[in-house]
Tab-separated table of C-alpha atoms in Angstrom:
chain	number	residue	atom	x	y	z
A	1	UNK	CA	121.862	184.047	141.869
A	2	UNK	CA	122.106	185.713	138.480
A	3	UNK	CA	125.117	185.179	136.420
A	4	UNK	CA	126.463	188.197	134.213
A	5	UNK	CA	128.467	187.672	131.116
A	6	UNK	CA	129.894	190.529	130.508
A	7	UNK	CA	129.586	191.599	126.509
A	8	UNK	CA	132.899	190.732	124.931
A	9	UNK	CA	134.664	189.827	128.564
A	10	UNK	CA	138.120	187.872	128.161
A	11	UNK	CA	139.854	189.919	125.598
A	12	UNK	CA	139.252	193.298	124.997
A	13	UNK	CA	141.090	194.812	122.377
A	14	UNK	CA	141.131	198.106	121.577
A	15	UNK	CA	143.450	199.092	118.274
A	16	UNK	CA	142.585	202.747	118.457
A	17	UNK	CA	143.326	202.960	122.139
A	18	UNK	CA	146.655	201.621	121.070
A	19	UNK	CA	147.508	203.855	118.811
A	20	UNK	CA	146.636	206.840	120.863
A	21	UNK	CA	148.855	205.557	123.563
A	22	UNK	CA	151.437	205.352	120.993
A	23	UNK	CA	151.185	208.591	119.712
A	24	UNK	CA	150.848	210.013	123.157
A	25	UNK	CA	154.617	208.615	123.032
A	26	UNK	CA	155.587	209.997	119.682
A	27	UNK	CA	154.334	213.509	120.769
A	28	UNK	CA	156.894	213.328	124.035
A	29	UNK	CA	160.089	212.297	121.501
A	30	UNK	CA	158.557	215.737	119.123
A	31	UNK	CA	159.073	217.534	121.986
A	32	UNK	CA	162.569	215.900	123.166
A	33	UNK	CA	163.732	216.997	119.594
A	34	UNK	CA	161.731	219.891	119.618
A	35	UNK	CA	164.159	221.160	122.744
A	36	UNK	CA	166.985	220.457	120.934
A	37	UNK	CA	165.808	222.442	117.736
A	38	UNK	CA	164.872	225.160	120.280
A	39	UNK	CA	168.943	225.133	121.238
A	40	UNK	CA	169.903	224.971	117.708
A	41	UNK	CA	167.922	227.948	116.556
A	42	UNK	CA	168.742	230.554	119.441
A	43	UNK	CA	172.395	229.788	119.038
A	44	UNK	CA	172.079	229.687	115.637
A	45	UNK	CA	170.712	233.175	116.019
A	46	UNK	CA	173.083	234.629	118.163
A	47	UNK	CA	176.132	232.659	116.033
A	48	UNK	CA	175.252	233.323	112.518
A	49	UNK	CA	178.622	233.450	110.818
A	50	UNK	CA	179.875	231.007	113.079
A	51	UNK	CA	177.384	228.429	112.192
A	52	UNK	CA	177.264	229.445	108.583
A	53	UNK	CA	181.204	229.122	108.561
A	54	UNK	CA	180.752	225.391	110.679
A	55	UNK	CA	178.654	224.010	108.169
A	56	UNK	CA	180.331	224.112	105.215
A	57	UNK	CA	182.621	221.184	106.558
A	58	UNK	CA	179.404	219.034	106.303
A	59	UNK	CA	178.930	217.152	103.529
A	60	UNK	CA	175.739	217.738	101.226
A	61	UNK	CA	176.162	214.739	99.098
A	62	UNK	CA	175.796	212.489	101.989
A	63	UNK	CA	173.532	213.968	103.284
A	64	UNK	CA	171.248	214.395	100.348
A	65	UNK	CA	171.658	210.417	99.832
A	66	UNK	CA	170.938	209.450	103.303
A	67	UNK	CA	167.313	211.809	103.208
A	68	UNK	CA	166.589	209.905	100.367
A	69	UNK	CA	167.198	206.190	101.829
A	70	UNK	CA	165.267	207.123	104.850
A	71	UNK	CA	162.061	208.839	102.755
A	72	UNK	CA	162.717	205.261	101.106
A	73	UNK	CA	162.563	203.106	103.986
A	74	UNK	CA	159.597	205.424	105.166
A	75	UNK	CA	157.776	204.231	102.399
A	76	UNK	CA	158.488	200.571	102.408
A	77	UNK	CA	157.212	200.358	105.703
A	78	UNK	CA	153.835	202.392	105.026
A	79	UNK	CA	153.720	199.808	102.147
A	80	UNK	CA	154.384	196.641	104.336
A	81	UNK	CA	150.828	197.903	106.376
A	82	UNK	CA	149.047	197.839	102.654
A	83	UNK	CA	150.341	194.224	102.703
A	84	UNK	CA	149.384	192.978	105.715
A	85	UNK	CA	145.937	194.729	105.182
A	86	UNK	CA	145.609	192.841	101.377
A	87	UNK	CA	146.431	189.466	103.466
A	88	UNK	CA	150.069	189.712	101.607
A	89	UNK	CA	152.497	188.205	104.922
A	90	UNK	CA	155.561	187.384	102.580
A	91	UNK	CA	155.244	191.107	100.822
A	92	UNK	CA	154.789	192.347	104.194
A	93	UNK	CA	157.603	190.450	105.424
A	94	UNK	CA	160.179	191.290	102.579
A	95	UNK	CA	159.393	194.843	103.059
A	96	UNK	CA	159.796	195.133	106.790
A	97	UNK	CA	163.146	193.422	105.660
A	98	UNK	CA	163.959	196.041	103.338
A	99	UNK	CA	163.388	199.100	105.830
A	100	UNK	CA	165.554	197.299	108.128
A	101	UNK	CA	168.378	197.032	105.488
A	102	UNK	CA	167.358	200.706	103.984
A	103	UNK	CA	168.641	201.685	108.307
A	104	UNK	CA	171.576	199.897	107.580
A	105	UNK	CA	172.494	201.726	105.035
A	106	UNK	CA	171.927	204.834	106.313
A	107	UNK	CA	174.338	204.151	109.808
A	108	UNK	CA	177.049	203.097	107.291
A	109	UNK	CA	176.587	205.962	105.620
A	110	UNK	CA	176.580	207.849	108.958
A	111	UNK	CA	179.583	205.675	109.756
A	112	UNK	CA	181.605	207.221	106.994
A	113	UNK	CA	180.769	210.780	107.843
A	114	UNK	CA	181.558	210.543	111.275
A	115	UNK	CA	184.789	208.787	110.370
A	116	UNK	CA	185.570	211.524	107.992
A	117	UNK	CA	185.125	214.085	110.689
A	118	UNK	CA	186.846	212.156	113.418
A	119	UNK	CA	189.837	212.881	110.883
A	120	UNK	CA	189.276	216.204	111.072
A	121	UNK	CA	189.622	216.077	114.940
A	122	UNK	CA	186.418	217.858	114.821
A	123	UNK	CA	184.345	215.667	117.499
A	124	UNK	CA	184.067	217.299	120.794
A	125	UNK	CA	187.338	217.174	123.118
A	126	UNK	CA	189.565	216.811	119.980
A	127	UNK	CA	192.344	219.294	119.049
A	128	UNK	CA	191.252	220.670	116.059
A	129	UNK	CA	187.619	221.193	117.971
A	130	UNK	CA	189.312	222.901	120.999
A	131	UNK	CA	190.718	225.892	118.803
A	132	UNK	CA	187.638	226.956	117.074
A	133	UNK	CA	185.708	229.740	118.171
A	134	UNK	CA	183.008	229.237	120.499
A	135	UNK	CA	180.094	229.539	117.900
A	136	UNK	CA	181.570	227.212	115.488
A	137	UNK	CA	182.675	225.123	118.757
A	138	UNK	CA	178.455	224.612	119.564
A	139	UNK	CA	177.368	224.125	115.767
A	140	UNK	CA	179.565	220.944	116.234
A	141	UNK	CA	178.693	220.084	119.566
A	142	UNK	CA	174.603	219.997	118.500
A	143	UNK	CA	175.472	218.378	115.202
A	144	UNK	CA	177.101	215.620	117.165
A	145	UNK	CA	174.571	215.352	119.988
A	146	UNK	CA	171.756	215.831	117.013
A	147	UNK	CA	172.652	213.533	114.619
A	148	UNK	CA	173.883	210.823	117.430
A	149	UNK	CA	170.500	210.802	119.130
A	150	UNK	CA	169.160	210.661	115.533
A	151	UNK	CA	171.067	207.645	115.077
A	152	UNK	CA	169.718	206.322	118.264
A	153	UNK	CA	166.284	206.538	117.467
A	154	UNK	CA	167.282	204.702	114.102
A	155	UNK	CA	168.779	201.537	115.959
A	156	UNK	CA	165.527	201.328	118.338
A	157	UNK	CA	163.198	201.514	115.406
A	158	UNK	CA	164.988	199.317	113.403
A	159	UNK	CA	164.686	196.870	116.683
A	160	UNK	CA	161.042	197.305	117.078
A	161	UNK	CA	160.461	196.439	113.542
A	162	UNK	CA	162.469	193.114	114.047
A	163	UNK	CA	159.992	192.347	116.543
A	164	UNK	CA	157.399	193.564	114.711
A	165	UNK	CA	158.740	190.925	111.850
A	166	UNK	CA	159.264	188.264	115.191
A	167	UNK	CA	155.190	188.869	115.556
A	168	UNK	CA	153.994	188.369	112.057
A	169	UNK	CA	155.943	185.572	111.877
A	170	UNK	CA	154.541	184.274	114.819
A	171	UNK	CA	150.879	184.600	113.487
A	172	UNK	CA	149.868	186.951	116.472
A	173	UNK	CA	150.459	190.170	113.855
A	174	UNK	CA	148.230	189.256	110.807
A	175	UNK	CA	145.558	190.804	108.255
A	176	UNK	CA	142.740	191.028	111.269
A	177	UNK	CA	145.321	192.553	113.683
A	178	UNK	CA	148.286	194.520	112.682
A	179	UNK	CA	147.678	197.024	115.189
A	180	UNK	CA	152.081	196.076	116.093
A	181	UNK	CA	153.104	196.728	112.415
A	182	UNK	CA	151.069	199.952	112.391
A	183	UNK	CA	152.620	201.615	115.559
A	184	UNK	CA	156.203	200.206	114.614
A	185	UNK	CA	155.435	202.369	111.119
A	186	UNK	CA	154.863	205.033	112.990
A	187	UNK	CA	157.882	205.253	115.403
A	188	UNK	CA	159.706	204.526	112.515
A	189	UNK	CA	157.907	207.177	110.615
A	190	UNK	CA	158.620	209.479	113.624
A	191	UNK	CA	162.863	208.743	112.697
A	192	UNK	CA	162.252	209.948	108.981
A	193	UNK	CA	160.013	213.190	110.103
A	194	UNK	CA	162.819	214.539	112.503
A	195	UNK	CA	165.577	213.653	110.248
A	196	UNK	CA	163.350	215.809	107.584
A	197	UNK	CA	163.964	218.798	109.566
A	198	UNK	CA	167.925	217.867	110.730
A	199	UNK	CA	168.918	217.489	107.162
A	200	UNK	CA	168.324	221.211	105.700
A	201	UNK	CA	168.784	222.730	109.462
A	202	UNK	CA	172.708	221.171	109.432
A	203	UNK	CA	173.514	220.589	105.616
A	204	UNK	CA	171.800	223.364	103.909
A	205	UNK	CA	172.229	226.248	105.669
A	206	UNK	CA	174.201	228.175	103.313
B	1	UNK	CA	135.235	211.585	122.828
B	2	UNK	CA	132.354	209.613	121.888
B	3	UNK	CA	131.993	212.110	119.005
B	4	UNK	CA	135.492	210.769	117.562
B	5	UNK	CA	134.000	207.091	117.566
B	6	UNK	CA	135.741	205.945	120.692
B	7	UNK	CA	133.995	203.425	122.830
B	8	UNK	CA	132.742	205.004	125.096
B	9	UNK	CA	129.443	205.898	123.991
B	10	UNK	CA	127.041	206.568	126.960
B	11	UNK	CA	123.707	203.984	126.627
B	12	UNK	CA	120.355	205.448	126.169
B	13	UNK	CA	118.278	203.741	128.271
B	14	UNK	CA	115.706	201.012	127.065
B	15	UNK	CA	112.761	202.372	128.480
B	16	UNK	CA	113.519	205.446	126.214
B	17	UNK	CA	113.777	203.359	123.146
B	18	UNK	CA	110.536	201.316	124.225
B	19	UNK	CA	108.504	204.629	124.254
B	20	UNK	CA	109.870	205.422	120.640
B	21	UNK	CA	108.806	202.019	119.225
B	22	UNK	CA	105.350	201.889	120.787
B	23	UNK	CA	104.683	205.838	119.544
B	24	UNK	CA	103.929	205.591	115.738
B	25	UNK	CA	104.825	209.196	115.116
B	26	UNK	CA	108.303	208.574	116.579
B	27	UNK	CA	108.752	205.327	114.701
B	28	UNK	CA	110.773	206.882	112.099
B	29	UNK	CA	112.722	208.784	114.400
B	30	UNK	CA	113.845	205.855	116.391
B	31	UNK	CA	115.015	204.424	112.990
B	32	UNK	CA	117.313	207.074	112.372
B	33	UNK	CA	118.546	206.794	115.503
B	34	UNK	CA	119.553	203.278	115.538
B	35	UNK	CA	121.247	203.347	112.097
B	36	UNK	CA	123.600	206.226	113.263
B	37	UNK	CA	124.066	203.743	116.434
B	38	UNK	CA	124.850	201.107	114.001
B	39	UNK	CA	126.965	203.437	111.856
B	40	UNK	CA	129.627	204.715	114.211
B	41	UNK	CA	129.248	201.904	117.498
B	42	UNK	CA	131.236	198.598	117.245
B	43	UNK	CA	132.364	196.185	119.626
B	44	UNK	CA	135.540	196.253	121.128
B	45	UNK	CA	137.215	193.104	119.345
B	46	UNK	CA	135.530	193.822	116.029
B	47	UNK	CA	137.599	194.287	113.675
B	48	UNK	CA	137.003	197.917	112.065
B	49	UNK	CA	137.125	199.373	109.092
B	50	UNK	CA	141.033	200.192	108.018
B	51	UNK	CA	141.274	202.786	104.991
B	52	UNK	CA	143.710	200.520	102.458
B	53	UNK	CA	146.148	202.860	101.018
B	54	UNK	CA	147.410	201.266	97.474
B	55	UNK	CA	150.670	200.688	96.406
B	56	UNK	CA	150.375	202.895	93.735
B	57	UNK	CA	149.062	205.981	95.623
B	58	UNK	CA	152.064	205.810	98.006
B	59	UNK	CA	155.142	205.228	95.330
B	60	UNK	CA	153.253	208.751	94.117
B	61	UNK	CA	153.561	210.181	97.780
B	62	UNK	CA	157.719	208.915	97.809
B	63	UNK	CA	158.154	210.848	94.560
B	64	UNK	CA	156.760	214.215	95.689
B	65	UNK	CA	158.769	213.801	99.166
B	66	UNK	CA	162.149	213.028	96.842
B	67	UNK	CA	160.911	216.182	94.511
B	68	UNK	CA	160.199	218.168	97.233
B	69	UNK	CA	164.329	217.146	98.757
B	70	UNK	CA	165.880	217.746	95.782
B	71	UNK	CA	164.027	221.296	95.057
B	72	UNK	CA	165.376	222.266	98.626
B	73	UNK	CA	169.016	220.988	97.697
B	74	UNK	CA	168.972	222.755	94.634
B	75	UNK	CA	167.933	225.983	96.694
B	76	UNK	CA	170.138	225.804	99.221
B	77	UNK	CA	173.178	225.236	96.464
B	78	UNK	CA	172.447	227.564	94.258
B	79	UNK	CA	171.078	230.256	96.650
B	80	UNK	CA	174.329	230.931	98.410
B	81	UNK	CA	174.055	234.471	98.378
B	82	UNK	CA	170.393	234.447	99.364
B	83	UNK	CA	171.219	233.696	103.385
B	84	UNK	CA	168.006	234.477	104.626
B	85	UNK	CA	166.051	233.547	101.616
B	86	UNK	CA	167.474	229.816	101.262
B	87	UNK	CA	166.622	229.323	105.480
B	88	UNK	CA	163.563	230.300	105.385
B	89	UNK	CA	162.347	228.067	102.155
B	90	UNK	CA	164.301	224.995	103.139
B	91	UNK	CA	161.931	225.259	106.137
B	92	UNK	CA	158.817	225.365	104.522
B	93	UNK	CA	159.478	222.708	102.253
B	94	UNK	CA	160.722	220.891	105.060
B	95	UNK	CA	157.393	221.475	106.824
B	96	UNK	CA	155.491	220.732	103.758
B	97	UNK	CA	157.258	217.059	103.590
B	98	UNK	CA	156.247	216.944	107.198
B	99	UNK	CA	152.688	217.234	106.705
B	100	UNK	CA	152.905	214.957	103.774
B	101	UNK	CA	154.517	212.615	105.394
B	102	UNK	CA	152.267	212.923	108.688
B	103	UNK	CA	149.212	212.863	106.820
B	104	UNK	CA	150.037	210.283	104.397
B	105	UNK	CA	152.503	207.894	105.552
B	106	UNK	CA	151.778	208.218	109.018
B	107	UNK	CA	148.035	207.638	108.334
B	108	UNK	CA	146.593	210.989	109.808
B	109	UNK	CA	144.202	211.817	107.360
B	110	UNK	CA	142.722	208.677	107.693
B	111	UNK	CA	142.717	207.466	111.565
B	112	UNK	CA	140.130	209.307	113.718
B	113	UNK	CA	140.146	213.033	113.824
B	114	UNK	CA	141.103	213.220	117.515
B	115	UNK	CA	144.691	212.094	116.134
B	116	UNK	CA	145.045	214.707	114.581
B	117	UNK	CA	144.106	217.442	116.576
B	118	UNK	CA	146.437	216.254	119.145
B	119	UNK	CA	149.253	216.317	117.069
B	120	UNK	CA	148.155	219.683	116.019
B	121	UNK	CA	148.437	220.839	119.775
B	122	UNK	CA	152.232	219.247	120.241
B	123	UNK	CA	152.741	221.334	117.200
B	124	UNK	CA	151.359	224.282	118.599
B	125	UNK	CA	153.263	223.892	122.419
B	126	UNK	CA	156.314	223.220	120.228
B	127	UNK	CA	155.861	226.477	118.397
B	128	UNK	CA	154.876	228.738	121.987
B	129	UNK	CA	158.033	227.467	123.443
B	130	UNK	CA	159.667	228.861	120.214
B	131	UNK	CA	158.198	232.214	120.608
B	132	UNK	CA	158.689	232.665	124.749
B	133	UNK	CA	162.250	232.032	124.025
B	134	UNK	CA	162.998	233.863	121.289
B	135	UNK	CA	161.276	237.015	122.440
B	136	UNK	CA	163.415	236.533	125.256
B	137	UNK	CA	166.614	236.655	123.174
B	138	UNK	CA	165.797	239.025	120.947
B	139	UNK	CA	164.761	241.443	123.641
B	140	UNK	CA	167.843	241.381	125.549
C-alpha cells in the first residue's frame, strides 16, 4: 500500500486568504455605516435648515483635534507593521501601545463632548431635545447613534490590538508571520476611514 | 483567481511538460514557462514577499492626511456663506483622504489586485444604494 504525503500537510497557512476573509468583514461594517450615511443624507436633504441650524451646537475644535489623534493613531499602527516586518518587536510593541493610548485619548475627548451636550439636555429623551423641531430633533438623534457606534468600533479595535500586542508577545505574531498585526491595522484603519467621513458630515457642515 | 496569484493554480500535467523537454524546438518555450511558474507559484507556508513601507514614506502620508483636514476646516470656516460649495468640497477631500488612506495605510496598492477591486465594488453597491434612494426622494 502506497503512502501519500501530502505537499505541505499539517499546517497550511494561507496569509492572503486571511486577509481576504478579513476584508470580506470590513466591506460588511462599510456598508453598516454606509446605511447610516444613506439616513443622514436623505434627511439631511429634506431638513436643510434644520440640520444646518443643529450643527452649529457641535463643536469644531474638538472635533478637528480628535481627526487628528485618530489620522495619528492610524499611522502608528501602519508603522508598527514596518516594525514587525524590519524584525523591530519592541518598536512594534511601543507603537501598538501608542495607538492604544492615541484611542484613549480620543473617548476622553468624546467623553467631554458628550458631557458638554448632556448639559445641554440635548441627548435623546431629554427636555431641551423634546422641544426642538423635528429636523433638528433627527440631526441629534444620528449624531448620537453615529458617533456612539463610532465609539464602539473604537473600543473593539482598541481590544483587538491588545490581543494583537498579547500575540507578539507571545512569539506566535513575529517578523515571518504578522498576518494578526496586519488585519488588526486594518480594522483599526477601518475606525479612522469612517470617522474621516463623520467628522466634516457632522462638524463642518456650515 | 489564479491570475491574482492565489493558490489555486490548476497543474499542467507532466506528460505535457515531458513532451516539451524531449522536443528541442520547444525547449525554450518550456523554459519560459517554468520561470513564470516559479515567478508567481509558492507554497502555502512560504513566507511571501511583503512590500516594506518605510518610516519615512508614511510620516509623509500622515502630513498630507493632516494638510488635507485642516484645508477642509479652513473651508468649511471660512466658507459660511458658500452652503453648497463648502458640502460638496469637504466631501471630496474627505474622499481623497479615503483613498489615501485605503491605498496607503491600509496597504491596497500593494496587496494583490483582487483587494482592490473588491473594495472598489462595496464602493460602487454603496454608491447604487445612494442613487435608488435618492431618486426616490427627489421624485416624490
Amino acid at each position: 500500500m502506497a503512502n501519500f504525503v501530502m505537499v505541505n500537510s499539517g499546517h497550511n497557512r494561507d496569509d492572503e486568504a486571511d486577509k481576504l476573509g478579513m476584508w470580506l468583514f470590513l466591506f460588511t461594517e462599510l456598508l453598516l455605516f454606509g446605511g447610516l450615511f444613506l439616513v443622514y443624507t436623505i434627511y439631511r436633504y429634506l431638513n436643510a435648515d434644520a440640520f444646518l441650524h443643529a450643527s452649529y451646537e457641535l463643536n469644531v475644535i474638538m472635533g478637528t483635534v480628535n481627526t487628528i489623534v485618530l489620522l495619528t493613531s492610524s499611522l502608528t499602527v501602519a508603522m508598527s507593521i514596518t516594525a514587525i516586518q524590519k524584525g523591530d518587536t519592541k518598536m512594534a510593541l511601543t507603537l501598538i501601545w501608542s495607538t492604544i493610548a492615541f484611542a484613549g485619548v480620543f473617548l476622553v475627548i468624546k467623553y467631554f463632548e458628550w458631557t458638554a451636550k448632556f448639559e445641554h439636555g440635548l441627548f435623546p429623551g431629554m427636555e431641551h431635545y423634546n422641544m426642538l423641531e423635528p429636523g433638528e430633533k433627527l440631526f441629534f438623534f444620528l449624531y448620537f447613534f453615529m458617533t456612539g457606534f463610532h465609539g464602539l468600533h473604537v473600543i473593539i479595535g482598541g481590544i483587538i490590538l491588545l490581543f494583537v500586542i498579547a500575540a507578539i508577545r507571545k512569539g506566535e505574531t513575529n517578523q515571518g508571520k504578522f498576518i494578526f498585526l496586519e488585519n488588526g491595522a486594518l480594522y483599526w484603519h477601518l475606525v479612522d476611514l469612517i470617522w474621516i467621513f463623520l467628522f466634516p458630515l457632522f462638524y463642518l457642515i456650515h | 483567481m489564479a491570475p491574482c496569484g492565489f493558490n489555486l493554480d490548476i497543474p499542467v500535467s507532466t506528460i505535457l511538460f515531458n513532451s516539451l523537454t524531449q522536443n528541442p524546438e520547444l525547449r525554450t518555450l518550456n523554459l519560459i514557462i517554468m520561470s513564470e511558474n516559479n515567478k508567481s507559484r509558492y507554497l502555502p507556508g512560504d513566507p511571501k514577499e511583503h512590500h516594506i513601507v518605510s518610516y519615512k514614506f508614511n510620516i509623509g502620508i500622515w502630513v498630507g492626511l493632516i494638510i488635507l483636514t485642516i484645508m477642509t476646516v479652513l473651508v468649511s470656516v471660512m466658507g459660511i456663506n458658500l452652503v453648497a460649495f463648502s458640502v460638496i468640497t469637504a466631501l471630496i477631500i474627505a474622499s481623497a483622504k479615503a483613498i489615501v488612506v485605503a491605498n496607503y495605510f491600509m496597504h491596497l496598492k500593494y496587496d494583490n489586485i483582487l483587494l482592490k477591486i473588491l473594495f472598489g465594488i462595496t464602493m460602487l453597491l454603496f454608491i447604487v444604494f445612494l442613487f435608488l434612494t435618492a431618486t426616490d426622494y427627489i421624485t416624490r
